[in-house]
Coordinates of C-alpha atoms and ligand atoms in Angstrom, one line a residue:
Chain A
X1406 CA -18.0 20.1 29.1
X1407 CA -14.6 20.1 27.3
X1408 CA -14.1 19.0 23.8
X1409 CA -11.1 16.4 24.9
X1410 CA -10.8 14.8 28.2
X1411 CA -7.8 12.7 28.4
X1412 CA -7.7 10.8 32.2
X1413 CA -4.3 8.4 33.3
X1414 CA -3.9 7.9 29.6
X1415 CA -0.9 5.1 29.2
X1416 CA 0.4 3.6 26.4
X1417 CA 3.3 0.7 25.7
X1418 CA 4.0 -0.7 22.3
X1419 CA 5.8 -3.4 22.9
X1420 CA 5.0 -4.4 26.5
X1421 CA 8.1 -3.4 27.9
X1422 CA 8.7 0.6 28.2
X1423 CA 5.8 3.1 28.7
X1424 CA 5.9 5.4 26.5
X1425 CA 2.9 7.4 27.4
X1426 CA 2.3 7.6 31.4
X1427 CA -0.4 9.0 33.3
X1428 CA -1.3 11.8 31.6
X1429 CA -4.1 14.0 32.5
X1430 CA -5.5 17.2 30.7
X1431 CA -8.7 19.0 29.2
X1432 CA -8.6 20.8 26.3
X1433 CA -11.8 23.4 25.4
X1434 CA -13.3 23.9 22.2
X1435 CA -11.5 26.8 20.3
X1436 CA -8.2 26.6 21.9
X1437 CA -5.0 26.1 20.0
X1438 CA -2.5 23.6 22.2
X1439 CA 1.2 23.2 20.9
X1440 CA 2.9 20.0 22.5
X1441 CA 6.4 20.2 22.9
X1442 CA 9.1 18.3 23.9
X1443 CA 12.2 16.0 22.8
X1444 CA 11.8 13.5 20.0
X1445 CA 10.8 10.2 21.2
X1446 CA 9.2 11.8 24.2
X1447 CA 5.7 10.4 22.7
X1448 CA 4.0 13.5 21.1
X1449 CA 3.1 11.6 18.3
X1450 CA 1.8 8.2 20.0
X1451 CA -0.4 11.5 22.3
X1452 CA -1.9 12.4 18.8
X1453 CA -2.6 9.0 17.3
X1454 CA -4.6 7.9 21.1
X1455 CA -7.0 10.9 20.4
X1456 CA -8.0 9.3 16.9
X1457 CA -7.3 5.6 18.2
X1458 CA -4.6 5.2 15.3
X1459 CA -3.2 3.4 18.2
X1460 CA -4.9 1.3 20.8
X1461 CA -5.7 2.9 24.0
X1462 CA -4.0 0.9 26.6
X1463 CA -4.9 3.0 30.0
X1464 CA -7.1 5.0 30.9
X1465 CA -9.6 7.0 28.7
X1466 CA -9.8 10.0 25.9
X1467 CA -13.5 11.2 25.8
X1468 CA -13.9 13.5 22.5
X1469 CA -17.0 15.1 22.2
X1470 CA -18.5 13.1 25.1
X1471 CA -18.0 9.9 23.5
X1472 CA -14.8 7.9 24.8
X1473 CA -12.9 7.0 21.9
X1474 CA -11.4 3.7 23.2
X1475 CA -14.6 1.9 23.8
X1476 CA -16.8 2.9 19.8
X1477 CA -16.6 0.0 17.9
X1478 CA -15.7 0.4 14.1
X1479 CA -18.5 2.2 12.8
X1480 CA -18.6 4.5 15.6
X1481 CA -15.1 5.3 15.6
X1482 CA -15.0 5.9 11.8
X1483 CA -18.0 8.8 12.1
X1484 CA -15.9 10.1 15.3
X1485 CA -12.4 10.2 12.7
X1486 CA -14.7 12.6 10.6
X1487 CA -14.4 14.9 13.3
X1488 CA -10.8 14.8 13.8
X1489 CA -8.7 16.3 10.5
X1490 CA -5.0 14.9 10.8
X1491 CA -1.5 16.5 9.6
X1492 CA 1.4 14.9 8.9
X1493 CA 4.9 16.4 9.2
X1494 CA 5.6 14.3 5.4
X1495 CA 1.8 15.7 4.2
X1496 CA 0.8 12.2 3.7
X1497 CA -0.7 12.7 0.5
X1498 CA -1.4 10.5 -2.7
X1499 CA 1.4 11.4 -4.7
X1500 CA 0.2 10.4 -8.0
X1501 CA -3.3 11.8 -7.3
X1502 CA -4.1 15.5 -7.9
X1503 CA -4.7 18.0 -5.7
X1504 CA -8.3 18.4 -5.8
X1505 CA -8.5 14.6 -5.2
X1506 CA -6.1 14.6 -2.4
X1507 CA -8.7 17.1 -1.0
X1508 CA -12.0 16.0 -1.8
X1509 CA -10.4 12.0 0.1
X1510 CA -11.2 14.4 3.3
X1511 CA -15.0 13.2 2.7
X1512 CA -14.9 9.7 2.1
X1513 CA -15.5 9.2 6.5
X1514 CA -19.4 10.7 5.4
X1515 CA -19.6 7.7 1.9
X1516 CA -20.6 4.4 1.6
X1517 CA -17.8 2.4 0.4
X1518 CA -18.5 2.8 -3.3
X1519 CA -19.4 6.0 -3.4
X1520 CA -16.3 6.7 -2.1
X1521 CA -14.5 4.0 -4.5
X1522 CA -16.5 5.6 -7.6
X1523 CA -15.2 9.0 -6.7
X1524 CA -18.6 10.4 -6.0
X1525 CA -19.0 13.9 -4.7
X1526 CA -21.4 16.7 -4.5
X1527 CA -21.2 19.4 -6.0
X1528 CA -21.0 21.3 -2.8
X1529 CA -18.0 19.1 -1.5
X1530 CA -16.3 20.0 -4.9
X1531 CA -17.6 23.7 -4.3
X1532 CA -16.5 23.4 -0.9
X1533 CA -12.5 22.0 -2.0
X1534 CA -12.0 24.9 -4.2
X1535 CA -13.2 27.4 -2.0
X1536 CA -10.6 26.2 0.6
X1537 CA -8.0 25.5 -2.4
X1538 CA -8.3 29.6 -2.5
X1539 CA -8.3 30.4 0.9
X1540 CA -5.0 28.7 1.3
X1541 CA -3.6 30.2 -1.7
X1542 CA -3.3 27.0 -4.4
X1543 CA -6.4 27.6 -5.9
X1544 CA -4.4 27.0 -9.8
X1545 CA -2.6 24.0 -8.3
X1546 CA -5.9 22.1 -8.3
X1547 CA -5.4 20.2 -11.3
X1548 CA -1.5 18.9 -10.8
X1549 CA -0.2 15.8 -9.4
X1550 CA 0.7 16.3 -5.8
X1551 CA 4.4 15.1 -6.5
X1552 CA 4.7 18.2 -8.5
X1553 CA 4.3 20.7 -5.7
X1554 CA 6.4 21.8 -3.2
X1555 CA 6.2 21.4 0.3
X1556 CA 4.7 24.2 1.9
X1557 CA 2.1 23.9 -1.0
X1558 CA 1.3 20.3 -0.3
X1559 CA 1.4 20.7 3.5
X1560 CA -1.5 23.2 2.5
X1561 CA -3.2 20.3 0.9
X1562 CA -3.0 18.3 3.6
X1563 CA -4.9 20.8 5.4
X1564 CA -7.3 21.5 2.8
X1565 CA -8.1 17.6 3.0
X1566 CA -8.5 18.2 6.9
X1567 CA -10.8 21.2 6.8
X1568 CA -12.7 19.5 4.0
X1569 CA -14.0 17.2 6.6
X1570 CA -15.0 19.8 8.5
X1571 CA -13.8 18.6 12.2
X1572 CA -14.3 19.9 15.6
X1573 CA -10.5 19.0 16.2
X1574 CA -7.6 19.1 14.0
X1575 CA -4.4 17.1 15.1
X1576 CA -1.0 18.3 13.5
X1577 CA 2.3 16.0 14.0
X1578 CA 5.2 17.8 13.5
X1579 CA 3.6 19.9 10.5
X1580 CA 6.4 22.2 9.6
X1581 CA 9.3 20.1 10.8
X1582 CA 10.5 19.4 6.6
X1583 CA 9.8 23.1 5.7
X1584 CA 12.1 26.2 5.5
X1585 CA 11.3 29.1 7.5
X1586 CA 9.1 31.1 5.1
X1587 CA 7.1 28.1 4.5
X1588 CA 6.4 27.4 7.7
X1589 CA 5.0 30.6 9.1
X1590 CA 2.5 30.3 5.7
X1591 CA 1.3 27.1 7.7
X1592 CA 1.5 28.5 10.9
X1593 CA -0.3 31.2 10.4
X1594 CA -3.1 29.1 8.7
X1595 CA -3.2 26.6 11.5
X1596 CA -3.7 29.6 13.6
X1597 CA -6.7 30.9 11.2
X1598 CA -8.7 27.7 11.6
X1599 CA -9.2 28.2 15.4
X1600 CA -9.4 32.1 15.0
X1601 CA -12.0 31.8 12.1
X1602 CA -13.6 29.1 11.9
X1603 CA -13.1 28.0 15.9
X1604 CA -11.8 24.9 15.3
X1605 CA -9.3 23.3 18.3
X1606 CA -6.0 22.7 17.7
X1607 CA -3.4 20.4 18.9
X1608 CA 0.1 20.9 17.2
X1609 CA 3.0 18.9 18.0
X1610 CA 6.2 21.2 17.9
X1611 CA 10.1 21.0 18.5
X1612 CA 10.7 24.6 18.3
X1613 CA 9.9 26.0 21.2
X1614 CA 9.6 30.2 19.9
X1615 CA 6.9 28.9 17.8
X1616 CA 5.0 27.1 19.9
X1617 CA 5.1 30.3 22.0
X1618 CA 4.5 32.6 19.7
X1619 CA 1.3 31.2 18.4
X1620 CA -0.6 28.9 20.7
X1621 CA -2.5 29.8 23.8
X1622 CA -1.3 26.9 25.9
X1623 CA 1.4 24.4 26.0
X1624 CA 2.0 21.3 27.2
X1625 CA 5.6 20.2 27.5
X1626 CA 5.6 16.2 27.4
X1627 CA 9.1 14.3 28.9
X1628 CA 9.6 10.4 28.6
X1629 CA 5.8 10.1 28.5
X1630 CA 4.5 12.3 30.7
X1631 CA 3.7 15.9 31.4
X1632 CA 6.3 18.3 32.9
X1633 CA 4.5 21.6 31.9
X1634 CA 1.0 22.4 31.2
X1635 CA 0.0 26.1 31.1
X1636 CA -0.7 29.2 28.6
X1637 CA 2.6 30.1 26.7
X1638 CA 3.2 32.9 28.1
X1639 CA 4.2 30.9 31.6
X1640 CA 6.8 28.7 29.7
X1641 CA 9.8 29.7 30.8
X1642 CA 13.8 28.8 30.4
X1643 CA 13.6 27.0 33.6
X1644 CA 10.5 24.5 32.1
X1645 CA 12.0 23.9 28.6
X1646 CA 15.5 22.9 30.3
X1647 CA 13.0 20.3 31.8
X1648 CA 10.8 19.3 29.0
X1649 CA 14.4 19.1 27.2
X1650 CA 16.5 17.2 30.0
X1651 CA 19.1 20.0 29.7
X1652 CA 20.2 19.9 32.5
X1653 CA 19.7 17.0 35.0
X1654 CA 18.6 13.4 35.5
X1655 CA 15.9 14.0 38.0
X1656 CA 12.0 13.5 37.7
X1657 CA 9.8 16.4 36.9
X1658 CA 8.5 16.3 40.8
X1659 CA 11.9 16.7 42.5
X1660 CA 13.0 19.1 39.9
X1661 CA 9.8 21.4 40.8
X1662 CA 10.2 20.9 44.4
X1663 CA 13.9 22.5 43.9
X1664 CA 12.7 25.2 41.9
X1665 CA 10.2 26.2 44.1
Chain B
X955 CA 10.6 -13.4 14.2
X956 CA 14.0 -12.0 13.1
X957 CA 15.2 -11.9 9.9
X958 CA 17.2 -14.8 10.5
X959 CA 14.6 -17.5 11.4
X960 CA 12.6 -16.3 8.5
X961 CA 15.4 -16.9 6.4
X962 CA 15.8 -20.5 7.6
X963 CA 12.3 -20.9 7.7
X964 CA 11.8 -19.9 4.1
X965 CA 15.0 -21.9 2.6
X966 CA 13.3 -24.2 4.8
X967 CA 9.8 -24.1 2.9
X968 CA 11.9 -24.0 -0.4
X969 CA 13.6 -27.3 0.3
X970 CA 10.1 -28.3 1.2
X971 CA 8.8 -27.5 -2.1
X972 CA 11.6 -28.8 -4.0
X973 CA 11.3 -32.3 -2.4
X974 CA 7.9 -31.9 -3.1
X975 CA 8.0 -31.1 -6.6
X976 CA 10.5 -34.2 -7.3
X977 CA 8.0 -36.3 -5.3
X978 CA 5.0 -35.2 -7.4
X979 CA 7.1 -35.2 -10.8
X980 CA 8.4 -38.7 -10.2
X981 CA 5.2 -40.3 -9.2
X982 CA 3.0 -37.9 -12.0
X983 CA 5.8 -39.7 -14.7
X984 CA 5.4 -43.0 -12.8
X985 CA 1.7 -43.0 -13.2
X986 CA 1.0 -41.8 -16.5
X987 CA 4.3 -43.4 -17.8
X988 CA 5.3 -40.3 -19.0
X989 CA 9.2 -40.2 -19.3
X990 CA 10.4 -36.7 -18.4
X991 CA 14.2 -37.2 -18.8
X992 CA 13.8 -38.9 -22.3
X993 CA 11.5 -35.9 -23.0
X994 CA 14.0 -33.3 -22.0
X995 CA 16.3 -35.2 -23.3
X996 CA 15.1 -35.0 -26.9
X997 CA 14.8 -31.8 -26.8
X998 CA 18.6 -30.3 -27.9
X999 CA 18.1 -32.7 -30.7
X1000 CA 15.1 -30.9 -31.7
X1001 CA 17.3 -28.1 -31.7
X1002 CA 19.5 -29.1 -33.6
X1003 CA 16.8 -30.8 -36.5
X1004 CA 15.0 -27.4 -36.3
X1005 CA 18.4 -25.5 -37.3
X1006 CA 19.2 -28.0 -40.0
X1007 CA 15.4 -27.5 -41.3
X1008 CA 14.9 -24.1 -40.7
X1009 CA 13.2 -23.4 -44.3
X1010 CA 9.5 -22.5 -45.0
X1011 CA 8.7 -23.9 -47.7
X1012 CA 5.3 -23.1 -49.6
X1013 CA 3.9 -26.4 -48.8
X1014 CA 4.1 -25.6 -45.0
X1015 CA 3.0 -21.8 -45.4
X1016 CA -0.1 -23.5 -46.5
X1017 CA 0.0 -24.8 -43.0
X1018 CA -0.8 -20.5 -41.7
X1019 CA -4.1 -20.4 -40.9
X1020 CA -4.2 -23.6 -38.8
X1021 CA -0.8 -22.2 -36.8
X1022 CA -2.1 -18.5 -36.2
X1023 CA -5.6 -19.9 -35.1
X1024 CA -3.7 -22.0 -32.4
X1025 CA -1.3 -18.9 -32.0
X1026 CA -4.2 -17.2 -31.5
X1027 CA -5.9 -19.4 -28.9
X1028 CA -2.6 -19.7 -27.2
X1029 CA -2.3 -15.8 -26.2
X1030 CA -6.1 -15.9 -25.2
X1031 CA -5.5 -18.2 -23.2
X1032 CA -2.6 -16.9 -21.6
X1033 CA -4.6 -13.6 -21.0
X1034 CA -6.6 -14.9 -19.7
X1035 CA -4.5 -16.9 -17.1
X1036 CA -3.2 -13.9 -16.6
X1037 CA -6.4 -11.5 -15.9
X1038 CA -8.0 -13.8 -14.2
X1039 CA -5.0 -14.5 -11.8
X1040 CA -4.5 -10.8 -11.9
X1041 CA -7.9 -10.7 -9.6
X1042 CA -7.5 -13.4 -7.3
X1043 CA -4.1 -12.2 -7.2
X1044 CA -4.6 -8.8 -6.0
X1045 CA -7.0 -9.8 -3.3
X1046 CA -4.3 -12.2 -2.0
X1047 CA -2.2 -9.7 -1.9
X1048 CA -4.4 -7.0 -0.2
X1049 CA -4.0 -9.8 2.4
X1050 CA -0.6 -10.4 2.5
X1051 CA 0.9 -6.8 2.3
X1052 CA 1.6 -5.3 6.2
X1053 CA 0.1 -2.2 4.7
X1054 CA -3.2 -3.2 3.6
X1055 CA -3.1 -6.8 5.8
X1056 CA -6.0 -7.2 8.2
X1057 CA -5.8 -10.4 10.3
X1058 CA -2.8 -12.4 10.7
X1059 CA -4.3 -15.6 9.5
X1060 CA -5.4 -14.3 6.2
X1061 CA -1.8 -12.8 5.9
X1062 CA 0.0 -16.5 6.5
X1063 CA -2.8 -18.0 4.4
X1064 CA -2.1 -15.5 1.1
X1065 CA 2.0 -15.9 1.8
X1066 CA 1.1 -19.5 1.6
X1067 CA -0.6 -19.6 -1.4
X1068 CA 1.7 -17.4 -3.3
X1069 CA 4.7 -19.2 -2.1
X1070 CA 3.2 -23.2 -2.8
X1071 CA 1.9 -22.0 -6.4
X1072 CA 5.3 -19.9 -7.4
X1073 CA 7.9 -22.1 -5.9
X1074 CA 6.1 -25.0 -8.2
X1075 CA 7.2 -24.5 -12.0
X1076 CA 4.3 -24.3 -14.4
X1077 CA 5.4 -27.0 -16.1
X1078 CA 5.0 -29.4 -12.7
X1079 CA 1.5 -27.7 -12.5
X1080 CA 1.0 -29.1 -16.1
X1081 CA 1.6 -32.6 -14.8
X1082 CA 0.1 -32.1 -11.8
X1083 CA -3.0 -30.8 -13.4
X1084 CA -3.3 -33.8 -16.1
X1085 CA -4.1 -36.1 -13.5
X1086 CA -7.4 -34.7 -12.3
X1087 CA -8.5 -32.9 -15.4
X1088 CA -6.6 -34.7 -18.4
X1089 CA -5.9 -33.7 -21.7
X1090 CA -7.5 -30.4 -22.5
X1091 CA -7.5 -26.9 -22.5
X1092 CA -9.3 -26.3 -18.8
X1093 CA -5.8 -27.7 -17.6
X1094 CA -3.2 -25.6 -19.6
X1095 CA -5.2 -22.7 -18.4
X1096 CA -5.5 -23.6 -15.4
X1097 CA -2.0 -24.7 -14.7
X1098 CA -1.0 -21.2 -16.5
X1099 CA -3.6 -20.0 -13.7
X1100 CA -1.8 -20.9 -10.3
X1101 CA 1.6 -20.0 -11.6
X1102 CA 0.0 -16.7 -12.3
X1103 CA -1.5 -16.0 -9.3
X1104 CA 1.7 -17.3 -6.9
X1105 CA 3.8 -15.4 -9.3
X1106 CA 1.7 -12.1 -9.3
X1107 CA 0.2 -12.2 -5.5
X1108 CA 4.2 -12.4 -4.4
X1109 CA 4.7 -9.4 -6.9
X1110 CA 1.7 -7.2 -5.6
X1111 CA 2.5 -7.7 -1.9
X1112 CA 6.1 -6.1 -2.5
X1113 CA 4.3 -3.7 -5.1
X1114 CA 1.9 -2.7 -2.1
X1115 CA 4.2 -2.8 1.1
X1116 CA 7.2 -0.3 -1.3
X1117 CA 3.9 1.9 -1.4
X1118 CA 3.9 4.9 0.7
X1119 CA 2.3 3.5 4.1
X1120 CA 1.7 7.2 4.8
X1121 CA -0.9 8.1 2.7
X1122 CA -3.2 4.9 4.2
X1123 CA -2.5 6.1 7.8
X1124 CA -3.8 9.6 6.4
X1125 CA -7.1 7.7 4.8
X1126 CA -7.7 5.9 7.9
X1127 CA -7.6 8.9 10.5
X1128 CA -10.3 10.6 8.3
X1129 CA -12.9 7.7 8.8
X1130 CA -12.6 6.1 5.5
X1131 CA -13.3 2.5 5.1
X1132 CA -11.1 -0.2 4.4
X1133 CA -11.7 -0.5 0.6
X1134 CA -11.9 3.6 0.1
X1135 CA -8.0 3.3 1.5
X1136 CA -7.4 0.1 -1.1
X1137 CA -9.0 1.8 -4.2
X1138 CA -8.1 5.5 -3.7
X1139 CA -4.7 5.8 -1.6
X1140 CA -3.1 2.0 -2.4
X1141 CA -4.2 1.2 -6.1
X1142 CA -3.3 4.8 -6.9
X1143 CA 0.3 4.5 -5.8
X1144 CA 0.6 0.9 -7.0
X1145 CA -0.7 1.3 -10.6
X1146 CA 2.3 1.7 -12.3
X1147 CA 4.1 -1.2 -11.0
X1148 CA 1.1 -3.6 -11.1
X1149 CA 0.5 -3.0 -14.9
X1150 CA 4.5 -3.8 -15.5
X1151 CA 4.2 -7.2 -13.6
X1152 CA 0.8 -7.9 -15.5
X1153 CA 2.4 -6.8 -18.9
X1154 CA 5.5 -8.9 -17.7
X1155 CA 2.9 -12.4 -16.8
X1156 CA 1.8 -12.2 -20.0
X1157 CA 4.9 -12.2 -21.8
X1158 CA 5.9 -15.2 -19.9
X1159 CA 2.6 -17.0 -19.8
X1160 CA 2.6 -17.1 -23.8
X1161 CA 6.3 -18.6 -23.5
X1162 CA 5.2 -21.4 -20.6
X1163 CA 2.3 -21.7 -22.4
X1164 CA 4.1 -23.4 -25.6
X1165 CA 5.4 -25.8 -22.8
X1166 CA 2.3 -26.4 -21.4
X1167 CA 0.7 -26.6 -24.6
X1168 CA 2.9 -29.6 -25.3
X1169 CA 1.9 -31.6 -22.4
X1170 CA -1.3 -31.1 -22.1
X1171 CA -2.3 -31.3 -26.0
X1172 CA -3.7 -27.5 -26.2
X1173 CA -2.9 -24.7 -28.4
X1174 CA 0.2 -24.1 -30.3
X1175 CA 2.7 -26.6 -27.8
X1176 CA 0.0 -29.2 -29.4
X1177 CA 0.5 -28.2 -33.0
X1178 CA 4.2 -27.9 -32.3
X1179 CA 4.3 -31.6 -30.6
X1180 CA 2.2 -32.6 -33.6
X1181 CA 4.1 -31.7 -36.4
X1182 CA 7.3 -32.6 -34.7
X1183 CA 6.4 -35.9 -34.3
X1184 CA 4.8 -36.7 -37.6
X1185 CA 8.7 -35.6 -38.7
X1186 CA 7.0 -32.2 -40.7
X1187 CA 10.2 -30.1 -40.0
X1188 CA 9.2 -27.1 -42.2
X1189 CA 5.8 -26.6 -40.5
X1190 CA 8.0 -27.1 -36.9
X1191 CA 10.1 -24.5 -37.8
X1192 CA 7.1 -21.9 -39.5
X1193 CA 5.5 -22.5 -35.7
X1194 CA 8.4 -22.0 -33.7
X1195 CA 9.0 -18.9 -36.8
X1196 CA 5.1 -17.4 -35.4
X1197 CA 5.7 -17.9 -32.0
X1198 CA 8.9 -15.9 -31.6
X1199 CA 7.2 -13.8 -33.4
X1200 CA 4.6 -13.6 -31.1
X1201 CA 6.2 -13.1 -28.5
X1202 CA 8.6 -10.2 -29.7
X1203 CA 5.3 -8.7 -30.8
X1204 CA 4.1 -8.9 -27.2
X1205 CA 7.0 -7.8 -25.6
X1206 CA 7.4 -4.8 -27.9
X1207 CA 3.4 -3.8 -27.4
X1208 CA 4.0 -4.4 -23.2
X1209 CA 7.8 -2.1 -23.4
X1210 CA 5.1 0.6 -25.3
X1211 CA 2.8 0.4 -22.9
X1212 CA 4.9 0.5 -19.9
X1213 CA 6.4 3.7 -21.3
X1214 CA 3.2 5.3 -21.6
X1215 CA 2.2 4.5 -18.2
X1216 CA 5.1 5.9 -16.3
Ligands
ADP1304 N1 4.6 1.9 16.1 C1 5.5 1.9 17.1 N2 6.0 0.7 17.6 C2 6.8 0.6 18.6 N3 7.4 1.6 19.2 C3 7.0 2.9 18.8 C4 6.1 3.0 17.8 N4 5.8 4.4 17.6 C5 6.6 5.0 18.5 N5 7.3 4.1 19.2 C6 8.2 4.4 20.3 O1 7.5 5.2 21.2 C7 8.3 6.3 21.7 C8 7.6 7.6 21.5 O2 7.5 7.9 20.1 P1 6.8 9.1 19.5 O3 5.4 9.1 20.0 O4 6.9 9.0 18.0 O5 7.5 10.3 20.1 P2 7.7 11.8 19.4 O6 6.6 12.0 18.5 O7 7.6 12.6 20.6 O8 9.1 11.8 18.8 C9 9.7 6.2 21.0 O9 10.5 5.6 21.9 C10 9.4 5.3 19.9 O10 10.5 4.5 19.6
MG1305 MG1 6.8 12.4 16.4

């Protein structure tokens, strides 16, 4: 059985235009999944349905075997512990320090006030500095967030996410306010959780070379629905003029028909 | 709603207020025969006499101990106003703010709240509060109280919604509970800000609280009112003297702390 299932997913914010429609696809344990396509195109709303940080409207997405849109709030709150989240702005706690930015990625497993008192195992704290070192800010530990750059809090954010330690990571846009050099140092850690540790990721992309270069599969999303689904190695010029609207009007299913 | 409605709506609710404030005022002076405009009227006059008698004598310093004891019992009780509406403040707020804001209802209710307390001076609380609980200090404190919390909850909701909504969406997708999100990603972020508007409540709760003092016969507004009208100009002006003081004191201490904090 897969680790995702998502069946005629649809989702509308405001009642009037869909912005997700119909959308259909498996993804298996271990596999690293770039989305791509323009902006507004509803990559992130896709994300945010897997976690319910917004309400399924159609359809279903079954993580794990349990469908996410029917857990009530307990339920969904263990199923969140299972899901780490990146955010193209890192979403941190500015103020807070690093190693407390981190160790936030176990409050899903506390009681309330433990979590308010700040209570942690050893192990957990263990466990934050040993993935502090593996992604390389091991001596940032200690400073405010607001004092790091970027790339170095981006690494955070995925030190909070691995922290929790999740069968599925979800990244939105998580190099798209970082310079080149600091964005292969978080590609090519994305890339280590599923090689490593086997983890699945999904990773929301615009650039299209990257998404090639290091996921296994892509799926190329247009107004709200899917245009391309395959391994990278399939996506060609033809299917990113598509995803990207380059060059006509038409819908995806007359455009393939003409290509074919 | 559009910006616009809630405009009209809200200089609707302030025209509201305002009526209603006259309406209490008029009928709280016609009741306990308490003459406002004569009162305020007196008051430039007591100016002047205060300028014109503006000397400590000895026989007044004798006075001291009875004036700082009231001082005294003044800031308590405006700290107390204050912490005490600093808590039912902040859960008001939790309410209010779109970041932290859970149902709809409790959001109206707390907007509610802060806007009926703040949009009604302290000093119309004063009256207000004389006719259920009289003369005493339960009713300076409290009146200091509601201003407080309107004041403060109005504060807290800007404080919390300017907070970065980002780091509460992050909380939330890793399965932690509504009051982990409050206490570890909002009250972080907030912090500064909150302690400034606390620091800020005080300051201004010792100055209403003079005011208050006067009409509901507590603290150093009693002393003042007492003095003043058994004609003992050097003892008016010593308290008047102590409570500038005061505050200065107060504001000095809260600009040191602020600049610690931030
Ligand atoms: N919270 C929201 N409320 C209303 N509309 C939204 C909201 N979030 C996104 N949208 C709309 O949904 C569409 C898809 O947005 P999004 O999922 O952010 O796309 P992408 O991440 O691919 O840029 C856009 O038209 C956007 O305006
Ligand atoms: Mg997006």
């Amino acid at each position: 059985m897969p680790l995702l299932q998502i069946k005629d997913l649809g989702k509308s914010y405001n009642s009037d235009a869909k912005v997700l429609q119909g959308l259909n696809f498996e993804v298996e344990s271990g596999e690293f999944l770039s989305i791509i396509g323009p902006s507004g195109a509803g990559k992130s709303t896709l994300l945010r349905c897997i976690n319910r940080m917004v309400e399924i409207d159609e359809g279903k997405v079954v993580f794990d075997g349990q469908e996410v849109g029917k857990l009530n709030k307990k339920e969904l709150r263990k199923v969140r512990t299972n899901i780490g989240m990146i955010f193209q702005h890192y979403n941190l706690v500015p103020r807070l320090s690093v190693i407390e930015n981190v160790l936030h990625g176990r409050f899903g497993y506390k009681t309330t006030i433990q979590g308010v008192l700040g209570r942690f195992t050893e192990a957990e704290k263990e466990h934050a500095f040993f993935l502090l070192k593996k992604l390389g800010i091991e001596e940032h530990a200690y400073k405010r967030c607001d004092q790091l750059s970027g790339g170095q809090q981006q690494r955070v954010g995925i030190a909070r996410s691995l922290i929790q330690e999740p069968k599925i990571v979800l990244c939105d846009e998580p190099i798209a306010s970082l310079d080149p050099n600091a964005s292969k140092v978080i590609m090519d850690h994305l890339k280590s959780i599923t090689q490593e540790l086997g983890i699945t990721c999904i990773v929301n992309l615009h650039q299209v070379e990257i998404a090639k270069s290091y996921s296994d599969r892509i799926i190329g999303l247009n107004k709200g629905g899917i245009v391309f689904d395959g391994p990278s190695y399939r996506l060609h010029r033809n299917h990113t003029d598509q995803i990207y609207g380059t060059q006509t009007q038409a819908t995806p299913e007359i455009r393939e028909l003409i290509m074919v | 709603m559009n910006e616009k409605t809630m405009k009209a709506s809200r200089k609707w609710q302030t025209i509201f207020f305002i009526l209603l404030i006259i309406g209490m005022t008029l009928a709280s002076s016609a009741i306990t025969g308490f003459n406002i405009i004569h009162g305020i009227a007196t008051l430039p006059k007591a100016g002047a006499w205060i300028l014109s008698n503006l000397m400590i004598t000895q026989e007044s310093l004798e006075r001291l101990p009875t004036i700082l004891e009231k001082l005294l019992e003044t800031i308590l009780m405006s700290i107390a106003a204050t912490t005490t509406g600093t808590a039912v403040a902040f859960f008001l707020s939790l309410m209010g703010s779109k970041t932290t804001g859970t149902k709809k209802v409790f959001g109206v209710f707390a907007r509610f709240v802060a806007s009926a307390s703040r949009n009604i001076p302290v000093v119309a609380w004063a009256l207000i509060l004389l006719l259920s609980f009289g003369q005493n200090s339960v009713t300076g404190y409290l009146a200091l109280f509601v201003g407080s919390v309107g004041f403060l909850t109005r504060a807290f909701i800007e404080s919390i919604d300017e907070a970065s909504q980002s780091a509460v969406e992050a909380l939330r997708a890793t399965g932690a509970t509504y009051f982990q999100i409050v206490f570890k990603a909002v009250v972080p972020q907030c912090m500064p800000q909150m302690i400034s508007w606390i620091l800020f409540m005080i300051e201004t709760n010792i100055r209403n609280a003079t005011l208050v003092g006067i009409l509901t016969g507590t603290g150093i507004g009693y002393t003042f009112d007492l003095y003043y009208k058994t004609l003992n100009y050097n003892a008016v002006a010593l308290v008047t003297f102590s409570i500038i003081l005061a505050v200065i004191v107060i504001e000095l201490m809260s600009n040191y702390i602020r600049k610690v904090i931030i």
